[in-house]
């Protein structure tokens, strides 16, 4: 039985909803490492491990505690160099850091504004007050105002994904012939959005659909993290 544990952010019904956790779930599958998951709400983060962590994911592996998805991905390669590498070269690692920042600014932030009330409504009751207060401070207005403004924000979110559509015309994955950490980060954001959003985030005819289907049905990731219809509306 695995002693490796991934602490992940969960909703009231136990769904895993952090984009940062999803990329690590894919990264662990890439490394062919088994693990158990421990679902935590926002108010439970302070009780994980030594009690000093502020965010999830956190990985506990053979007595070591690692916080932050980038640190976890880097550590997995360092600790398990004989398994498939997440960052095969320093140049790939740097390029992935750029994609991570691009996704944060162009994709995660846009998804957050579209679905922030939907996230709130899915949280455990004890997490909702903290989430509302911290996210309203970040937004500068209420979650309800963000919700009312969400529909015109969907088209700019879809447009932001265009560099991915262009790259995926040339290769089946952002990583080329095989999926890589760029794919894991990107699909992680879409799984998070698709799990919580109460409107279809992507057009059913979006050319990204084939890649989304490939990423959601990777044999390494069984069962599929999300039904593809959750993202496309049909
Ligand atoms: N840079 C961190 C970001 C992780 C992060 O922001 N996680 C969120 C959940 S999606 C979190 O734990 N937030 C805690 C809070 O807002 O109190 C990483 O890559 O792991």
mmCIF file of C-alpha atoms and ligand atoms in Angstrom:
data_model
loop_
_atom_site.group_PDB
_atom_site.id
_atom_site.type_symbol
_atom_site.label_atom_id
_atom_site.label_comp_id
_atom_site.label_asym_id
_atom_site.label_seq_id
_atom_site.Cartn_x
_atom_site.Cartn_y
_atom_site.Cartn_z
ATOM 1 C CA UNK A 1 0.000 0.000 0.000
ATOM 2 C CA UNK A 2 1.323 3.449 -0.912
ATOM 3 C CA UNK A 3 2.628 5.690 1.831
ATOM 4 C CA UNK A 4 2.543 8.639 -0.583
ATOM 5 C CA UNK A 5 -0.274 11.085 0.084
ATOM 6 C CA UNK A 6 -1.564 13.975 -1.992
ATOM 7 C CA UNK A 7 -3.527 16.546 -0.009
ATOM 8 C CA UNK A 8 -6.059 18.117 -2.322
ATOM 9 C CA UNK A 9 -8.757 20.767 -2.137
ATOM 10 C CA UNK A 10 -12.261 19.303 -2.239
ATOM 11 C CA UNK A 11 -15.844 20.512 -2.490
ATOM 12 C CA UNK A 12 -18.688 19.511 -0.213
ATOM 13 C CA UNK A 13 -19.301 16.395 -2.350
ATOM 14 C CA UNK A 14 -15.601 15.444 -2.389
ATOM 15 C CA UNK A 15 -14.769 16.646 -5.954
ATOM 16 C CA UNK A 16 -11.131 17.689 -6.372
ATOM 17 C CA UNK A 17 -11.155 21.297 -7.555
ATOM 18 C CA UNK A 18 -7.733 22.861 -7.572
ATOM 19 C CA UNK A 19 -6.046 23.413 -10.963
ATOM 20 C CA UNK A 20 -2.724 23.029 -9.147
ATOM 21 C CA UNK A 21 -3.731 19.687 -7.665
ATOM 22 C CA UNK A 22 -4.904 18.357 -11.032
ATOM 23 C CA UNK A 23 -1.562 19.071 -12.680
ATOM 24 C CA UNK A 24 0.117 17.066 -9.893
ATOM 25 C CA UNK A 25 -2.328 14.196 -10.263
ATOM 26 C CA UNK A 26 -1.280 14.046 -13.928
ATOM 27 C CA UNK A 27 2.395 14.455 -13.000
ATOM 28 C CA UNK A 28 2.203 11.528 -10.548
ATOM 29 C CA UNK A 29 0.559 9.407 -13.247
ATOM 30 C CA UNK A 30 3.311 10.466 -15.671
ATOM 31 C CA UNK A 31 5.891 9.219 -13.145
ATOM 32 C CA UNK A 32 3.876 5.993 -12.667
ATOM 33 C CA UNK A 33 3.792 6.664 -8.920
ATOM 34 C CA UNK A 34 0.828 5.524 -6.864
ATOM 35 C CA UNK A 35 -0.592 7.640 -4.063
ATOM 36 C CA UNK A 36 -3.574 8.131 -1.822
ATOM 37 C CA UNK A 37 -5.539 11.345 -1.806
ATOM 38 C CA UNK A 38 -6.618 13.230 1.305
ATOM 39 C CA UNK A 39 -9.450 15.693 0.700
ATOM 40 C CA UNK A 40 -9.137 18.967 2.592
ATOM 41 C CA UNK A 41 -11.303 22.100 2.675
ATOM 42 C CA UNK A 42 -9.852 25.622 2.859
ATOM 43 C CA UNK A 43 -10.238 25.624 6.630
ATOM 44 C CA UNK A 44 -8.358 22.329 6.912
ATOM 45 C CA UNK A 45 -5.135 23.471 5.183
ATOM 46 C CA UNK A 46 -3.662 24.749 8.462
ATOM 47 C CA UNK A 47 -3.949 21.231 9.930
ATOM 48 C CA UNK A 48 -2.020 19.483 7.146
ATOM 49 C CA UNK A 49 1.419 18.151 8.096
ATOM 50 C CA UNK A 50 3.468 20.493 10.277
ATOM 51 C CA UNK A 51 0.667 23.082 10.202
ATOM 52 C CA UNK A 52 2.620 25.745 8.302
ATOM 53 C CA UNK A 53 1.141 25.311 4.826
ATOM 54 C CA UNK A 54 -1.084 27.981 3.260
ATOM 55 C CA UNK A 55 -1.978 26.293 -0.030
ATOM 56 C CA UNK A 56 -2.701 22.950 -1.654
ATOM 57 C CA UNK A 57 -1.431 20.732 -3.175
ATOM 58 C CA UNK A 58 0.835 19.267 -0.521
ATOM 59 C CA UNK A 59 2.614 15.961 -1.119
ATOM 60 C CA UNK A 60 3.753 13.719 1.706
ATOM 61 C CA UNK A 61 6.277 11.200 0.437
ATOM 62 C CA UNK A 62 8.416 8.952 2.633
ATOM 63 C CA UNK A 63 8.334 11.370 5.523
ATOM 64 C CA UNK A 64 8.981 14.468 3.376
ATOM 65 C CA UNK A 65 6.392 17.242 3.057
ATOM 66 C CA UNK A 66 6.412 19.332 -0.115
ATOM 67 C CA UNK A 67 4.107 22.284 -0.791
ATOM 68 C CA UNK A 68 3.532 24.064 -4.133
ATOM 69 C CA UNK A 69 2.881 22.280 -7.420
ATOM 70 C CA UNK A 70 6.097 23.495 -9.071
ATOM 71 C CA UNK A 71 8.183 22.357 -6.120
ATOM 72 C CA UNK A 72 6.390 19.006 -6.123
ATOM 73 C CA UNK A 73 6.940 18.446 -9.862
ATOM 74 C CA UNK A 74 10.630 19.370 -9.505
ATOM 75 C CA UNK A 75 11.046 17.160 -6.476
ATOM 76 C CA UNK A 76 9.444 14.160 -8.209
ATOM 77 C CA UNK A 77 12.089 14.348 -10.944
ATOM 78 C CA UNK A 78 14.862 14.780 -8.389
ATOM 79 C CA UNK A 79 13.666 11.914 -6.223
ATOM 80 C CA UNK A 80 12.671 9.537 -9.029
ATOM 81 C CA UNK A 81 15.106 10.274 -11.903
ATOM 82 C CA UNK A 82 14.748 6.757 -13.336
ATOM 83 C CA UNK A 83 11.042 7.189 -13.986
ATOM 84 C CA UNK A 84 9.727 9.231 -16.953
ATOM 85 C CA UNK A 85 10.933 12.790 -16.431
ATOM 86 C CA UNK A 86 8.516 15.697 -16.122
ATOM 87 C CA UNK A 87 11.240 18.120 -17.193
ATOM 88 C CA UNK A 88 13.555 16.248 -19.552
ATOM 89 C CA UNK A 89 15.991 19.178 -19.942
ATOM 90 C CA UNK A 90 16.628 22.515 -18.185
ATOM 91 C CA UNK A 91 15.302 24.231 -21.328
ATOM 92 C CA UNK A 92 12.025 22.299 -21.086
ATOM 93 C CA UNK A 93 11.754 23.209 -17.418
ATOM 94 C CA UNK A 94 12.148 26.912 -18.230
ATOM 95 C CA UNK A 95 9.624 26.725 -21.070
ATOM 96 C CA UNK A 96 7.140 25.047 -18.686
ATOM 97 C CA UNK A 97 7.632 27.848 -16.179
ATOM 98 C CA UNK A 98 6.630 30.297 -18.896
ATOM 99 C CA UNK A 99 3.536 28.235 -19.795
ATOM 100 C CA UNK A 100 2.638 28.108 -16.093
ATOM 101 C CA UNK A 101 2.725 31.913 -15.881
ATOM 102 C CA UNK A 102 0.832 32.287 -19.166
ATOM 103 C CA UNK A 103 -1.888 29.941 -17.909
ATOM 104 C CA UNK A 104 -2.152 31.799 -14.619
ATOM 105 C CA UNK A 105 -2.575 35.207 -16.226
ATOM 106 C CA UNK A 106 -4.610 34.269 -19.288
ATOM 107 C CA UNK A 107 -6.618 31.233 -18.248
ATOM 108 C CA UNK A 108 -6.829 30.638 -14.486
ATOM 109 C CA UNK A 109 -7.581 34.279 -13.663
ATOM 110 C CA UNK A 110 -10.292 34.470 -16.312
ATOM 111 C CA UNK A 111 -11.863 31.189 -15.181
ATOM 112 C CA UNK A 112 -11.780 32.392 -11.590
ATOM 113 C CA UNK A 113 -13.842 35.489 -12.414
ATOM 114 C CA UNK A 114 -16.373 33.460 -14.404
ATOM 115 C CA UNK A 115 -16.898 30.741 -11.819
ATOM 116 C CA UNK A 116 -16.119 32.283 -8.433
ATOM 117 C CA UNK A 117 -19.702 32.096 -7.122
ATOM 118 C CA UNK A 118 -20.080 28.572 -8.491
ATOM 119 C CA UNK A 119 -16.938 27.582 -6.561
ATOM 120 C CA UNK A 120 -18.313 29.158 -3.391
ATOM 121 C CA UNK A 121 -21.612 27.305 -3.713
ATOM 122 C CA UNK A 122 -19.826 23.945 -4.026
ATOM 123 C CA UNK A 123 -17.605 24.373 -0.957
ATOM 124 C CA UNK A 124 -18.116 22.783 2.421
ATOM 125 C CA UNK A 125 -20.251 25.090 4.585
ATOM 126 C CA UNK A 126 -17.332 25.774 6.955
ATOM 127 C CA UNK A 127 -15.164 27.027 4.055
ATOM 128 C CA UNK A 128 -17.644 29.450 2.506
ATOM 129 C CA UNK A 129 -17.170 32.421 4.837
ATOM 130 C CA UNK A 130 -13.381 32.446 4.398
ATOM 131 C CA UNK A 131 -13.685 31.975 0.646
ATOM 132 C CA UNK A 132 -16.209 34.802 0.260
ATOM 133 C CA UNK A 133 -14.247 37.230 2.393
ATOM 134 C CA UNK A 134 -10.823 36.511 0.814
ATOM 135 C CA UNK A 135 -12.087 36.394 -2.776
ATOM 136 C CA UNK A 136 -14.274 39.495 -2.471
ATOM 137 C CA UNK A 137 -11.203 41.357 -1.162
ATOM 138 C CA UNK A 138 -9.299 40.154 -4.244
ATOM 139 C CA UNK A 139 -12.106 41.037 -6.678
ATOM 140 C CA UNK A 140 -13.000 44.379 -5.096
ATOM 141 C CA UNK A 141 -16.712 43.483 -5.217
ATOM 142 C CA UNK A 142 -19.110 40.724 -4.226
ATOM 143 C CA UNK A 143 -19.144 37.200 -5.642
ATOM 144 C CA UNK A 144 -22.654 37.934 -6.905
ATOM 145 C CA UNK A 145 -21.433 40.924 -8.949
ATOM 146 C CA UNK A 146 -18.777 38.673 -10.527
ATOM 147 C CA UNK A 147 -21.497 36.123 -11.299
ATOM 148 C CA UNK A 148 -23.730 38.742 -12.923
ATOM 149 C CA UNK A 149 -20.814 39.832 -15.120
ATOM 150 C CA UNK A 150 -19.715 36.360 -16.126
ATOM 151 C CA UNK A 151 -21.414 35.858 -19.524
ATOM 152 C CA UNK A 152 -19.470 38.550 -21.428
ATOM 153 C CA UNK A 153 -16.295 37.141 -19.882
ATOM 154 C CA UNK A 154 -16.706 33.732 -21.566
ATOM 155 C CA UNK A 155 -15.686 34.862 -25.094
ATOM 156 C CA UNK A 156 -12.413 36.498 -23.923
ATOM 157 C CA UNK A 157 -11.633 33.316 -21.965
ATOM 158 C CA UNK A 158 -12.178 31.208 -25.098
ATOM 159 C CA UNK A 159 -10.072 33.609 -27.169
ATOM 160 C CA UNK A 160 -7.260 33.350 -24.631
ATOM 161 C CA UNK A 161 -6.916 29.638 -25.457
ATOM 162 C CA UNK A 162 -6.100 30.392 -29.085
ATOM 163 C CA UNK A 163 -2.324 29.825 -28.786
ATOM 164 C CA UNK A 164 -3.158 26.288 -27.647
ATOM 165 C CA UNK A 165 -5.445 25.714 -30.648
ATOM 166 C CA UNK A 166 -2.676 26.903 -32.971
ATOM 167 C CA UNK A 167 -0.022 24.673 -31.381
ATOM 168 C CA UNK A 168 -2.348 21.659 -31.353
ATOM 169 C CA UNK A 169 -2.819 21.926 -35.134
ATOM 170 C CA UNK A 170 0.736 20.654 -35.421
ATOM 171 C CA UNK A 171 1.030 17.990 -32.717
ATOM 172 C CA UNK A 172 -1.496 15.908 -30.741
ATOM 173 C CA UNK A 173 -0.253 17.294 -27.416
ATOM 174 C CA UNK A 174 1.382 20.526 -26.293
ATOM 175 C CA UNK A 175 4.284 18.247 -25.340
ATOM 176 C CA UNK A 176 4.499 16.951 -28.947
ATOM 177 C CA UNK A 177 3.746 13.298 -29.703
ATOM 178 C CA UNK A 178 3.219 12.550 -26.004
ATOM 179 C CA UNK A 179 1.550 14.603 -23.259
ATOM 180 C CA UNK A 180 3.814 16.671 -21.027
ATOM 181 C CA UNK A 181 3.647 19.089 -18.137
ATOM 182 C CA UNK A 182 2.226 21.885 -20.335
ATOM 183 C CA UNK A 183 -0.707 19.609 -21.180
ATOM 184 C CA UNK A 184 -1.128 18.697 -17.515
ATOM 185 C CA UNK A 185 -1.209 22.314 -16.389
ATOM 186 C CA UNK A 186 -3.652 23.313 -19.131
ATOM 187 C CA UNK A 187 -6.078 20.412 -18.668
ATOM 188 C CA UNK A 188 -5.881 20.895 -14.885
ATOM 189 C CA UNK A 189 -7.260 24.403 -15.269
ATOM 190 C CA UNK A 190 -10.063 23.165 -17.541
ATOM 191 C CA UNK A 191 -10.958 20.287 -15.191
ATOM 192 C CA UNK A 192 -11.216 22.746 -12.299
ATOM 193 C CA UNK A 193 -13.372 25.127 -14.359
ATOM 194 C CA UNK A 194 -15.496 22.351 -15.833
ATOM 195 C CA UNK A 195 -16.135 20.785 -12.435
ATOM 196 C CA UNK A 196 -17.574 23.934 -10.912
ATOM 197 C CA UNK A 197 -18.894 26.184 -13.710
ATOM 198 C CA UNK A 198 -22.662 26.246 -14.170
ATOM 199 C CA UNK A 199 -22.371 27.311 -17.811
ATOM 200 C CA UNK A 200 -20.534 25.627 -20.720
ATOM 201 C CA UNK A 201 -17.030 27.066 -20.774
ATOM 202 C CA UNK A 202 -16.210 25.923 -24.317
ATOM 203 C CA UNK A 203 -18.096 25.901 -27.599
ATOM 204 C CA UNK A 204 -19.130 22.346 -28.598
ATOM 205 C CA UNK A 205 -17.398 22.852 -31.973
ATOM 206 C CA UNK A 206 -14.160 24.143 -30.459
ATOM 207 C CA UNK A 207 -11.140 22.578 -32.181
ATOM 208 C CA UNK A 208 -9.663 22.006 -28.706
ATOM 209 C CA UNK A 209 -12.258 19.316 -28.129
ATOM 210 C CA UNK A 210 -10.146 16.463 -29.518
ATOM 211 C CA UNK A 211 -7.216 17.369 -27.287
ATOM 212 C CA UNK A 212 -9.539 17.712 -24.269
ATOM 213 C CA UNK A 213 -10.942 14.258 -25.001
ATOM 214 C CA UNK A 214 -7.442 12.827 -25.354
ATOM 215 C CA UNK A 215 -6.359 14.362 -22.040
ATOM 216 C CA UNK A 216 -9.467 13.217 -20.165
ATOM 217 C CA UNK A 217 -9.174 9.640 -21.428
ATOM 218 C CA UNK A 218 -5.430 9.029 -21.029
ATOM 219 C CA UNK A 219 -5.085 5.393 -19.905
ATOM 220 C CA UNK A 220 -2.857 6.585 -17.048
ATOM 221 C CA UNK A 221 -5.671 8.752 -15.679
ATOM 222 C CA UNK A 222 -8.492 6.244 -15.366
ATOM 223 C CA UNK A 223 -11.189 6.943 -14.351
ATOM 224 C CA UNK A 224 -11.666 10.076 -16.469
ATOM 225 C CA UNK A 225 -11.332 13.155 -14.232
ATOM 226 C CA UNK A 226 -14.420 14.785 -15.794
ATOM 227 C CA UNK A 227 -17.061 13.886 -18.403
ATOM 228 C CA UNK A 228 -16.150 15.872 -21.521
ATOM 229 C CA UNK A 229 -19.744 17.186 -21.760
ATOM 230 C CA UNK A 230 -19.173 19.206 -18.570
ATOM 231 C CA UNK A 231 -16.923 21.545 -20.543
ATOM 232 C CA UNK A 232 -18.776 21.718 -23.840
ATOM 233 C CA UNK A 233 -22.406 21.629 -22.841
ATOM 234 C CA UNK A 234 -23.213 18.619 -25.018
HETATM 235 N N1 LIG B 1 1.648 28.312 -6.391
HETATM 236 C C1 LIG B 1 0.798 27.345 -5.738
HETATM 237 C C2 LIG B 1 -0.640 27.839 -5.795
HETATM 238 C C3 LIG B 1 -1.576 26.880 -5.077
HETATM 239 C C4 LIG B 1 -2.902 27.535 -4.726
HETATM 240 O O1 LIG B 1 -3.102 28.753 -4.890
HETATM 241 N N2 LIG B 1 -3.831 26.703 -4.217
HETATM 242 C C5 LIG B 1 -5.106 27.205 -3.764
HETATM 243 C C6 LIG B 1 -6.213 26.263 -4.176
HETATM 244 S S1 LIG B 1 -6.475 26.325 -5.916
HETATM 245 C C7 LIG B 1 -5.100 27.252 -2.263
HETATM 246 O O2 LIG B 1 -4.701 26.308 -1.631
HETATM 247 N N3 LIG B 1 -5.552 28.364 -1.677
HETATM 248 C C8 LIG B 1 -5.611 28.509 -0.267
HETATM 249 C C9 LIG B 1 -6.285 29.776 0.142
HETATM 250 O O3 LIG B 1 -6.714 30.551 -0.709
HETATM 251 O O4 LIG B 1 -6.408 29.979 1.347
HETATM 252 C C10 LIG B 1 0.957 25.989 -6.409
HETATM 253 O O5 LIG B 1 1.363 25.951 -7.581
HETATM 254 O O6 LIG B 1 0.743 24.960 -5.748
#
